[in-house]
PDB file of C-alpha atoms in Angstrom:
ATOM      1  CA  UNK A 286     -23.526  37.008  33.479  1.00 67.00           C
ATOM      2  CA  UNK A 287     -25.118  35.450  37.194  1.00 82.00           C
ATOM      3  CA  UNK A 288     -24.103  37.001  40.221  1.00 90.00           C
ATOM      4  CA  UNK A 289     -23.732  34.178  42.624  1.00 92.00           C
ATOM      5  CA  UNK A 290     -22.388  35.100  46.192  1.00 95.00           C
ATOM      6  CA  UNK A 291     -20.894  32.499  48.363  1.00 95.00           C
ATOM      7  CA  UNK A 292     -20.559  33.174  52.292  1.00 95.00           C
ATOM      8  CA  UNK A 293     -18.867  30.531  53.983  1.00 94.00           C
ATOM      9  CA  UNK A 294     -16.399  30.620  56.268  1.00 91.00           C
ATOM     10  CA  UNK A 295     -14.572  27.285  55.697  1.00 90.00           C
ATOM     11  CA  UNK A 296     -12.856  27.815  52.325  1.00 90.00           C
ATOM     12  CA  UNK A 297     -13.197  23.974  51.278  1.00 91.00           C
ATOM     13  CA  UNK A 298     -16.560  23.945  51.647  1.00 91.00           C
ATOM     14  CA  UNK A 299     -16.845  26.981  49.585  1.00 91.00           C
ATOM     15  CA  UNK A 300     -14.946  25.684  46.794  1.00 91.00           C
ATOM     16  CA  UNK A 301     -16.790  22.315  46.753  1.00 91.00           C
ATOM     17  CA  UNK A 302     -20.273  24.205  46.589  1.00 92.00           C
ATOM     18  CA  UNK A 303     -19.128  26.434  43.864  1.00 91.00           C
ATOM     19  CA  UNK A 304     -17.684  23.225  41.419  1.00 89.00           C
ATOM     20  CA  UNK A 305     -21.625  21.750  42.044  1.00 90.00           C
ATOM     21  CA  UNK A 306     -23.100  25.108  40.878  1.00 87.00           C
ATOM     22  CA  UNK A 307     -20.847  25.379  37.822  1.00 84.00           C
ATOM     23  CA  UNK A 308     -21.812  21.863  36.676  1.00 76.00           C
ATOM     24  CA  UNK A 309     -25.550  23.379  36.311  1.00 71.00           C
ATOM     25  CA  UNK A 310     -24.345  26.281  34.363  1.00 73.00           C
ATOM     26  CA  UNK A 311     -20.963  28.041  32.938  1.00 69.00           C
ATOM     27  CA  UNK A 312     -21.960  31.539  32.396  1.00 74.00           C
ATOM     28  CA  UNK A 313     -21.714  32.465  36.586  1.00 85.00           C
ATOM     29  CA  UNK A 314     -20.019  34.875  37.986  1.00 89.00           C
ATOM     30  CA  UNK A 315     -18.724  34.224  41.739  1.00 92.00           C
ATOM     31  CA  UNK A 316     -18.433  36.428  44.852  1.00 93.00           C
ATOM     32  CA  UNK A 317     -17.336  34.980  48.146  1.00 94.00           C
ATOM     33  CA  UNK A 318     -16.895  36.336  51.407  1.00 93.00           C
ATOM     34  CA  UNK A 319     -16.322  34.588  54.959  1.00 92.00           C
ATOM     35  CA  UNK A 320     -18.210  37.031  57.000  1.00 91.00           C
ATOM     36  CA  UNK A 321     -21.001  38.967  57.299  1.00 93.00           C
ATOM     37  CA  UNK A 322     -18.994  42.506  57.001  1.00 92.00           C
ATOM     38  CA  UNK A 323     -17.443  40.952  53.736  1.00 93.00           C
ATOM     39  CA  UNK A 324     -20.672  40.194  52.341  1.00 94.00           C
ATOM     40  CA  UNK A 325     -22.187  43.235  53.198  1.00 94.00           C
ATOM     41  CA  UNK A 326     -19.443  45.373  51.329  1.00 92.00           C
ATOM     42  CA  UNK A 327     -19.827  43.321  48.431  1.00 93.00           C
ATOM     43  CA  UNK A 328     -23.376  43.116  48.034  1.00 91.00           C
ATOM     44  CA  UNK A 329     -23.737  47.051  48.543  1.00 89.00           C
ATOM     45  CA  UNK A 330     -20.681  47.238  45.316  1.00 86.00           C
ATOM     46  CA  UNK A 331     -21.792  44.324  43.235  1.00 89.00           C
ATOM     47  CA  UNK A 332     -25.606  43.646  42.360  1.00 89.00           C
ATOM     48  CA  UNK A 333     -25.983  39.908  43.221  1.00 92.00           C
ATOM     49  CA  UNK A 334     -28.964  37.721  42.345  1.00 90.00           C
ATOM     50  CA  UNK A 335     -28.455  34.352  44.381  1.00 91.00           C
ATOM     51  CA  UNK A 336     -26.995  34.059  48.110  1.00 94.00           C
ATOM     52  CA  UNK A 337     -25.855  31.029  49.291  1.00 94.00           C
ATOM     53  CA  UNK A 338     -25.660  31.998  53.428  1.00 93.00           C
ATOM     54  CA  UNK A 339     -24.089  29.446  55.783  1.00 92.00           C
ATOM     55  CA  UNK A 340     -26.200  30.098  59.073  1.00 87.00           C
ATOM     56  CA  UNK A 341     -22.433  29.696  61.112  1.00 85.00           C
ATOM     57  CA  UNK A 342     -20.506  32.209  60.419  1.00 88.00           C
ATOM     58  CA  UNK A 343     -16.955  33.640  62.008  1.00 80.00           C
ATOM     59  CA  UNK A 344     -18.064  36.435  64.407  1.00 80.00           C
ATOM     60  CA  UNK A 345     -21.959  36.126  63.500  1.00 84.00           C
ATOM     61  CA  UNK A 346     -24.822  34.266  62.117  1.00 85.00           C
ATOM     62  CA  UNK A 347     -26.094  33.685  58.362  1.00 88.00           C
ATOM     63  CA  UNK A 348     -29.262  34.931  59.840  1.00 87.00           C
ATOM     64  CA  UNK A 349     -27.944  38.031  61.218  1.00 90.00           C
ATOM     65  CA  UNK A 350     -26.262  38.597  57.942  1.00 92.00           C
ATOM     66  CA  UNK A 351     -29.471  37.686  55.573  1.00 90.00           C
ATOM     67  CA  UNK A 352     -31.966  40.411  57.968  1.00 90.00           C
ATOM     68  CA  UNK A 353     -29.651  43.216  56.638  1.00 92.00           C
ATOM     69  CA  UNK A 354     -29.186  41.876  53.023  1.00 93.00           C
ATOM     70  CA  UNK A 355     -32.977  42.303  53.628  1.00 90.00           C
ATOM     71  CA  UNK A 356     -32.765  46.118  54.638  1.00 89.00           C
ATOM     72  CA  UNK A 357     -31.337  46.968  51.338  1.00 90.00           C
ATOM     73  CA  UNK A 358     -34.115  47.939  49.195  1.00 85.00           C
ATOM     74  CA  UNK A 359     -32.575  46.082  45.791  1.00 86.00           C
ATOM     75  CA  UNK A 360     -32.413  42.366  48.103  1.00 89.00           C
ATOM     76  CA  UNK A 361     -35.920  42.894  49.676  1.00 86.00           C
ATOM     77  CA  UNK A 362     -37.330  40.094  47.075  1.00 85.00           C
ATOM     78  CA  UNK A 363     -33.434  37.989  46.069  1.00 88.00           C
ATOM     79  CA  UNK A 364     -33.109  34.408  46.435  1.00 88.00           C
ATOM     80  CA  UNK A 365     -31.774  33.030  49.536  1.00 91.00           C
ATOM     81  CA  UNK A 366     -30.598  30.075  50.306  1.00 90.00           C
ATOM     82  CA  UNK A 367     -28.959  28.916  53.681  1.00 88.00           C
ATOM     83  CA  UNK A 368     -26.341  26.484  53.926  1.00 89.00           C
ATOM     84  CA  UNK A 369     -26.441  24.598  57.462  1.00 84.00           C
ATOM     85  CA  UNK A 370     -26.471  21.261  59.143  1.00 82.00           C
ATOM     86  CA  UNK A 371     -28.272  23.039  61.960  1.00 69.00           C
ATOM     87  CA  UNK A 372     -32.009  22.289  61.035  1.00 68.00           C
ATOM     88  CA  UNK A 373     -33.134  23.954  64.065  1.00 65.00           C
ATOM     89  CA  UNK A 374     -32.628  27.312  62.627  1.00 60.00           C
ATOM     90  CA  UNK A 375     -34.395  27.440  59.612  1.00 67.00           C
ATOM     91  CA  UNK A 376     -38.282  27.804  61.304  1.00 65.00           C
ATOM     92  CA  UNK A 377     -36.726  31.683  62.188  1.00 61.00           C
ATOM     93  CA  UNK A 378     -35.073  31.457  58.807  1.00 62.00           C
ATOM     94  CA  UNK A 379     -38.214  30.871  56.767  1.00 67.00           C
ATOM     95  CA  UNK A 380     -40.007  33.329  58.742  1.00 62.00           C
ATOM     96  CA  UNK A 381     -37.858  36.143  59.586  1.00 65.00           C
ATOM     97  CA  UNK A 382     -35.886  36.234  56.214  1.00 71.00           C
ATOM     98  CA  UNK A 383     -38.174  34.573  53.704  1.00 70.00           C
ATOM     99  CA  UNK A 384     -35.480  32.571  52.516  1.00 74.00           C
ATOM    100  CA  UNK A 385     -35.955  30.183  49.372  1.00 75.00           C
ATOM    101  CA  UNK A 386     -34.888  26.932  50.642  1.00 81.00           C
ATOM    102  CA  UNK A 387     -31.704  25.391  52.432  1.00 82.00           C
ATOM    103  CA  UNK A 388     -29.046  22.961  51.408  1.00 84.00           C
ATOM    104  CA  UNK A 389     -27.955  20.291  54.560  1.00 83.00           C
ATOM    105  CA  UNK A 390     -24.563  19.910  54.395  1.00 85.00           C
ATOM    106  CA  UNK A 391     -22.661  17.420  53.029  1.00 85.00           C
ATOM    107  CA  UNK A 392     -23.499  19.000  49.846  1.00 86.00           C
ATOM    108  CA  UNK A 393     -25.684  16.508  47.901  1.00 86.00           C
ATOM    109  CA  UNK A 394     -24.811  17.456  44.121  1.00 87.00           C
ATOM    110  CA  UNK A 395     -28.319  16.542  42.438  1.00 86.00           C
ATOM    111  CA  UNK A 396     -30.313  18.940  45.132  1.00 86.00           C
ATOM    112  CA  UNK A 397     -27.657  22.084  44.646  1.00 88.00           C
ATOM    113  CA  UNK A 398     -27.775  21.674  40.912  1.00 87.00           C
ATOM    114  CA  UNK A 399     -31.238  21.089  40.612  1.00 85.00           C
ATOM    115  CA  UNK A 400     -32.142  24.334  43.228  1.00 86.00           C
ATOM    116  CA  UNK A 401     -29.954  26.319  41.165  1.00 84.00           C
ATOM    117  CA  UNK A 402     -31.598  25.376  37.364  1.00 82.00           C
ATOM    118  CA  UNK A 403     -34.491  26.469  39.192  1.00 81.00           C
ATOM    119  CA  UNK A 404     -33.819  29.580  40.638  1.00 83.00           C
ATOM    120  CA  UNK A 405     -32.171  30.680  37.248  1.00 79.00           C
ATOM    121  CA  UNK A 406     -35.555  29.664  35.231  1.00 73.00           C
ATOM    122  CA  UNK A 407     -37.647  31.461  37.537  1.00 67.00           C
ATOM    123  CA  UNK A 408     -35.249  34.675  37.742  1.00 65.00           C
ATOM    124  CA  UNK A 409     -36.297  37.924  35.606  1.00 51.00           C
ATOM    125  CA  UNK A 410     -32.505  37.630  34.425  1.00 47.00           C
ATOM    126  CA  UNK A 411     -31.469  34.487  32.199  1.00 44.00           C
ATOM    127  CA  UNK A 412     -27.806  34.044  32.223  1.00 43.00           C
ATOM    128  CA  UNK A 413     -28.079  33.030  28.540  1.00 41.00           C
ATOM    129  CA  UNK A 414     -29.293  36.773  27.722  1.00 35.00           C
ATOM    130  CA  UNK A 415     -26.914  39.094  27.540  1.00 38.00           C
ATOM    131  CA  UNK A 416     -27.059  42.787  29.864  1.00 44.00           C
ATOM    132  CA  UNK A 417     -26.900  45.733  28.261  1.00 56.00           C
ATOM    133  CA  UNK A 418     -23.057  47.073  28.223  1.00 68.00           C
ATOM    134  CA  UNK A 419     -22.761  50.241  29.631  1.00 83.00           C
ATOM    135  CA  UNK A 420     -20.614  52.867  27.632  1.00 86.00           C
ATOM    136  CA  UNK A 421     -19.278  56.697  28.124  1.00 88.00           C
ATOM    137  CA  UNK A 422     -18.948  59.339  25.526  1.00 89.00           C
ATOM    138  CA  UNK A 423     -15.780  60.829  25.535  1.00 87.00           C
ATOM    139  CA  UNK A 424     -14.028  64.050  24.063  1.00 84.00           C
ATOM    140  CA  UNK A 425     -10.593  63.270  22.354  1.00 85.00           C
ATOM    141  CA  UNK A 426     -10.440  66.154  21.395  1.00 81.00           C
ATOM    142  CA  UNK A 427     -11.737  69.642  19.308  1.00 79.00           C
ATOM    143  CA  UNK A 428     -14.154  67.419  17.204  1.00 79.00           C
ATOM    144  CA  UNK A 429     -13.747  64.232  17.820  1.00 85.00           C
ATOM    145  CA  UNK A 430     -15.856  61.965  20.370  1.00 87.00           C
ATOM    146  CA  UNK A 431     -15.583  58.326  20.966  1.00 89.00           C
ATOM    147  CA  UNK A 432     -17.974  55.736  22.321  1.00 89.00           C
ATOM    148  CA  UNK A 433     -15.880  54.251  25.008  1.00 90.00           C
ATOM    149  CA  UNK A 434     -17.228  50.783  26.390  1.00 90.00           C
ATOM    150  CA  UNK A 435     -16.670  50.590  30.504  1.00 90.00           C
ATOM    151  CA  UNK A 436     -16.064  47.101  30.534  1.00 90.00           C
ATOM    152  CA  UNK A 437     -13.088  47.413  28.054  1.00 92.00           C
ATOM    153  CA  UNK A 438     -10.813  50.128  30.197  1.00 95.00           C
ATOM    154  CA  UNK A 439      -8.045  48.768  31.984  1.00 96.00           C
ATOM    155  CA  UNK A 440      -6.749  51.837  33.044  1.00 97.00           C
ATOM    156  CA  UNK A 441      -6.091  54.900  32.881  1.00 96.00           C
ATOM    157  CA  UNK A 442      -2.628  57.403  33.456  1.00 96.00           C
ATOM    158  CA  UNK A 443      -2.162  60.678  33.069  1.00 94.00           C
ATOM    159  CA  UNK A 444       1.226  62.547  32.031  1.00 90.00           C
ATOM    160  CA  UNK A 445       1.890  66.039  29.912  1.00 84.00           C
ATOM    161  CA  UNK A 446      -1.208  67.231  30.481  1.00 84.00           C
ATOM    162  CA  UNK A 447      -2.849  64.483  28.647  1.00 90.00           C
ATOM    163  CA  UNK A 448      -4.576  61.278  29.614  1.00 92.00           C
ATOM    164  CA  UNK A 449      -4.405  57.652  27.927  1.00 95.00           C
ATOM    165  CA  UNK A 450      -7.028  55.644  28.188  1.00 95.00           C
ATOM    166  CA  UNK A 451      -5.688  52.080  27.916  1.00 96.00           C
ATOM    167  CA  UNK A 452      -8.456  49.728  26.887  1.00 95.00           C
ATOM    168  CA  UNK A 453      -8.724  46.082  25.422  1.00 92.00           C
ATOM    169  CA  UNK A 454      -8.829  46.963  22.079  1.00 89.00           C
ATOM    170  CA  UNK A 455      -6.597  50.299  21.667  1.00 92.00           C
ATOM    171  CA  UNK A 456      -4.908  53.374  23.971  1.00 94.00           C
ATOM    172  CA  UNK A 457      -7.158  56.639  22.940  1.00 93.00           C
ATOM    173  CA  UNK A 458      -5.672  59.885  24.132  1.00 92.00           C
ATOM    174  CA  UNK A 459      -7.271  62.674  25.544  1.00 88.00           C
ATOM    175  CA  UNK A 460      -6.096  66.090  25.790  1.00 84.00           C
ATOM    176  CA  UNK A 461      -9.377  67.642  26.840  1.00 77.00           C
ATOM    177  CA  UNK A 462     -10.225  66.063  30.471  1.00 81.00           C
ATOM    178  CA  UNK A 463      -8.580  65.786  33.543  1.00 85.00           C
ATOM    179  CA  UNK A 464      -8.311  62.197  35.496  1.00 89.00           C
ATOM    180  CA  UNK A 465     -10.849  63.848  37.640  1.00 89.00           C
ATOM    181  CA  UNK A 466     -13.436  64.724  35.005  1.00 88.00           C
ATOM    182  CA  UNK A 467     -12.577  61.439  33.310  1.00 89.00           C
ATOM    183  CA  UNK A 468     -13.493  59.132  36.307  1.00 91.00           C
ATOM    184  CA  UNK A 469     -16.782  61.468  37.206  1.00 90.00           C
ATOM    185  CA  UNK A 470     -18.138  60.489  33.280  1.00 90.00           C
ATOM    186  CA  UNK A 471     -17.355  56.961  33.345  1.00 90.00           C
ATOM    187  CA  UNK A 472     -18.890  56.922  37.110  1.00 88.00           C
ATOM    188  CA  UNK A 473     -18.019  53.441  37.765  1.00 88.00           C
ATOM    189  CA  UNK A 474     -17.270  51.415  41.167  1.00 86.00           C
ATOM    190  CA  UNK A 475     -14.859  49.819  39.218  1.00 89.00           C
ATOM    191  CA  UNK A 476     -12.408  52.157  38.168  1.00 94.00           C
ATOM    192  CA  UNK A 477     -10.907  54.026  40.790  1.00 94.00           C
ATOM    193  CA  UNK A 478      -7.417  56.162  41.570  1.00 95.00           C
ATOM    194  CA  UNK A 479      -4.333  53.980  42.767  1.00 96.00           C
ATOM    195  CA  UNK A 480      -2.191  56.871  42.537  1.00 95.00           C
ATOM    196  CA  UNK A 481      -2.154  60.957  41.695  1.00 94.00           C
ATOM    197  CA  UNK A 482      -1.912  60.435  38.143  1.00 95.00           C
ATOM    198  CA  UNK A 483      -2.956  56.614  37.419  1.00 96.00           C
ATOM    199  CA  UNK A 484      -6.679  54.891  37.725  1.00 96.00           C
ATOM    200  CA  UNK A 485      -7.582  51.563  37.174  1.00 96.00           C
ATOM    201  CA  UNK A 486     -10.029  48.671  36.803  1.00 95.00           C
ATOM    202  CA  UNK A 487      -9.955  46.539  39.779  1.00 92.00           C
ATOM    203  CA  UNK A 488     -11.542  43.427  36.898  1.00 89.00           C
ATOM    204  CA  UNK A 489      -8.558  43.804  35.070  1.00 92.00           C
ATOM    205  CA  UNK A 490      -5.372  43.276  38.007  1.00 93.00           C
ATOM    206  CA  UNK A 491      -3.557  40.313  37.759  1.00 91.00           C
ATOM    207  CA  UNK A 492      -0.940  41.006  40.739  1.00 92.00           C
ATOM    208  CA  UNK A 493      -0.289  44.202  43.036  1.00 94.00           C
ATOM    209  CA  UNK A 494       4.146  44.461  43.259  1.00 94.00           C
ATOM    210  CA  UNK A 495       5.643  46.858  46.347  1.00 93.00           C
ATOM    211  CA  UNK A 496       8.158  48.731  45.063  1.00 94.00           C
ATOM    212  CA  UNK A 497       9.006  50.877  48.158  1.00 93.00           C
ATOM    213  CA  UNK A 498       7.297  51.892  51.605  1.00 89.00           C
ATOM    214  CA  UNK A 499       5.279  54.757  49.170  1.00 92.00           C
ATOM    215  CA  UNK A 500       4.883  53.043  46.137  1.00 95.00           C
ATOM    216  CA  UNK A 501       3.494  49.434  44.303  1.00 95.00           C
ATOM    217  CA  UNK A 502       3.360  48.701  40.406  1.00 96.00           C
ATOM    218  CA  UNK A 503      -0.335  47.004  39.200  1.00 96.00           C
ATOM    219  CA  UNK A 504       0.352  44.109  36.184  1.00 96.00           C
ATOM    220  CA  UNK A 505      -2.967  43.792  34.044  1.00 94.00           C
ATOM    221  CA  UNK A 506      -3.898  40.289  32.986  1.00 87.00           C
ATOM    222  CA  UNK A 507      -2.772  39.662  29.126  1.00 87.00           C
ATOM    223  CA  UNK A 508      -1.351  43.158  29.338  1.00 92.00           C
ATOM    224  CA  UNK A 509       2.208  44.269  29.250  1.00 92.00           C
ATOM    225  CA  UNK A 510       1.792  47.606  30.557  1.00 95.00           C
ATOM    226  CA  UNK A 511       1.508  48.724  34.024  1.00 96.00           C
ATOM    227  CA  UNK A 512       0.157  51.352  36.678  1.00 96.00           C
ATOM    228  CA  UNK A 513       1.487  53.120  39.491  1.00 96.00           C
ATOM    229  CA  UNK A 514      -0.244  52.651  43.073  1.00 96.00           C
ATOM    230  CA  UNK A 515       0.405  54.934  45.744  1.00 95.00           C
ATOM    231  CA  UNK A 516       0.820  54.227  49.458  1.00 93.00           C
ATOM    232  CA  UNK A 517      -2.484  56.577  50.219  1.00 93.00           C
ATOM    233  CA  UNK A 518      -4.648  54.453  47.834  1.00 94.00           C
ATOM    234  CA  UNK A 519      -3.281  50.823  48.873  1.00 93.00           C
ATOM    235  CA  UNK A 520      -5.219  49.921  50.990  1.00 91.00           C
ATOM    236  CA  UNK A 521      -8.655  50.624  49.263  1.00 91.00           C
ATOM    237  CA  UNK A 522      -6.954  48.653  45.748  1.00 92.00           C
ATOM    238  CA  UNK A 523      -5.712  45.861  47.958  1.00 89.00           C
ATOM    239  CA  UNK A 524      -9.335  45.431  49.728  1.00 85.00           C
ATOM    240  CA  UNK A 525     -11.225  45.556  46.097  1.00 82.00           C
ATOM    241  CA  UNK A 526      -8.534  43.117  44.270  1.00 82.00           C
ATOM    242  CA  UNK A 527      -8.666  40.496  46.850  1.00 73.00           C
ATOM    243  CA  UNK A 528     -12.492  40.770  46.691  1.00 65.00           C
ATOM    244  CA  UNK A 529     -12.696  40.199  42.830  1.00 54.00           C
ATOM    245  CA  UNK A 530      -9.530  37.615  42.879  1.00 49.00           C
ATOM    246  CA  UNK A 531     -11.922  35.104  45.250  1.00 48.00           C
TER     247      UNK A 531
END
């Protein structure tokens, strides 16, 4: 899977760019974010390999936002491309930011698809080639260990002094680990606490339902179980899910 992030304030023209870029390829993933402290937080949680930067942005500039994507050591060397109708901005852009190229807007669909074909051919990652999935090796039990896949937890709740680990393919229970302990092995930005005795994967939410002023229920997409989210984690959940939902 590509990591494409999108930051552009005007929602429309973020959708139109990111139907162009799927007709090049299918196997993208999409960030988006309509201002620089957006993109920043997801950048820093996600590892992204193409930005698309519109130089306007609400409450700063592309430019301002690219110089600290550039302060992050992983981004020193990432594509960047600007998105502008401004052309008088992109001398600074070229030589303050090193960006790859710009796109004028209106979009022209030949130049975005053809930019992006590029980029992905001259990329050390191929989005045909799959990444290594990373996995955890857990203790059941006395005995018994399982390799447990990241990528296929949905979450996790604990009750009697036991955890389940709900996953795509099965639940596995564990009688050995706290929630705690749990969450430091699997060590994953992902999976986090919504509640004293629930975590989950932020991938897998479908919709976040308030209960009461304390307490919301989490439904899991294709899943007809569900978690408990508590008023002191809300806010971090809600922030995450709306990131990932975009």
């Amino acid at each position: 899977m590509y990591n494409i992030l999108l930051v552009e304030d005007d929602r429309i023209q973020r959708v139109n760019l990111k139907k162009i870029i799927c007709k090049a390829y299918d196997n993208l993933n999409f960030y988006e974010a309509e201002d620089k402290d957006e993109a920043l937080y997801i950048c820093q949680n996600h590892n992204i390999d193409i930005f698309f930067i519109d130089i306007s942005l609400k409450n700063s500039s592309g430019i301002d936002l690219a110089i600290e994507v550039r302060k992050i050591r992983e981004y020193e060397l990432s594509w960047i491309v600007f998105l502008t109708t401004h052309v008088q901005y992109l001398v600074q852009a070229f030589k303050e930011i090193h960006c790859y190229d710009y796109i004028l807007k209106p979009y022209d669909k030949e130049t975005v698809i053809s930019m992006v074909r590029k980029l992905i051919k001259h990329s050390n990652t191929d989005v045909h080639i799959k990444k290594e999935r990373q996995y955890v090796i857990i203790e059941l039990r006395s005995g018994v260990n399982i390799k447990l896949y990241i990528d296929e937890i949905i979450f996790i709740e604990s009750k009697l002094r036991k955890n389940f680990i709900y996953t795509t393919k099965e639940v596995y229970e564990s009688s050995k680990l706290s929630i705690k302990k749990l969450l430091e092995i699997i060590d994953s930005e992902d999976i986090i606490k919504s509640h004293k005795s629930f975590a989950v994967n932020i991938n897998y939410i479908e919709k976040i339902e308030k209960i009461d002023s304390r307490l919301s229920e989490i439904y899991f997409q294709d899943y007809d179980k569900k978690a408990l989210l508590g008023y002191k984690y809300r806010s971090t959940i809600v922030k995450k899910f709306k990131i990932s939902y975009k």
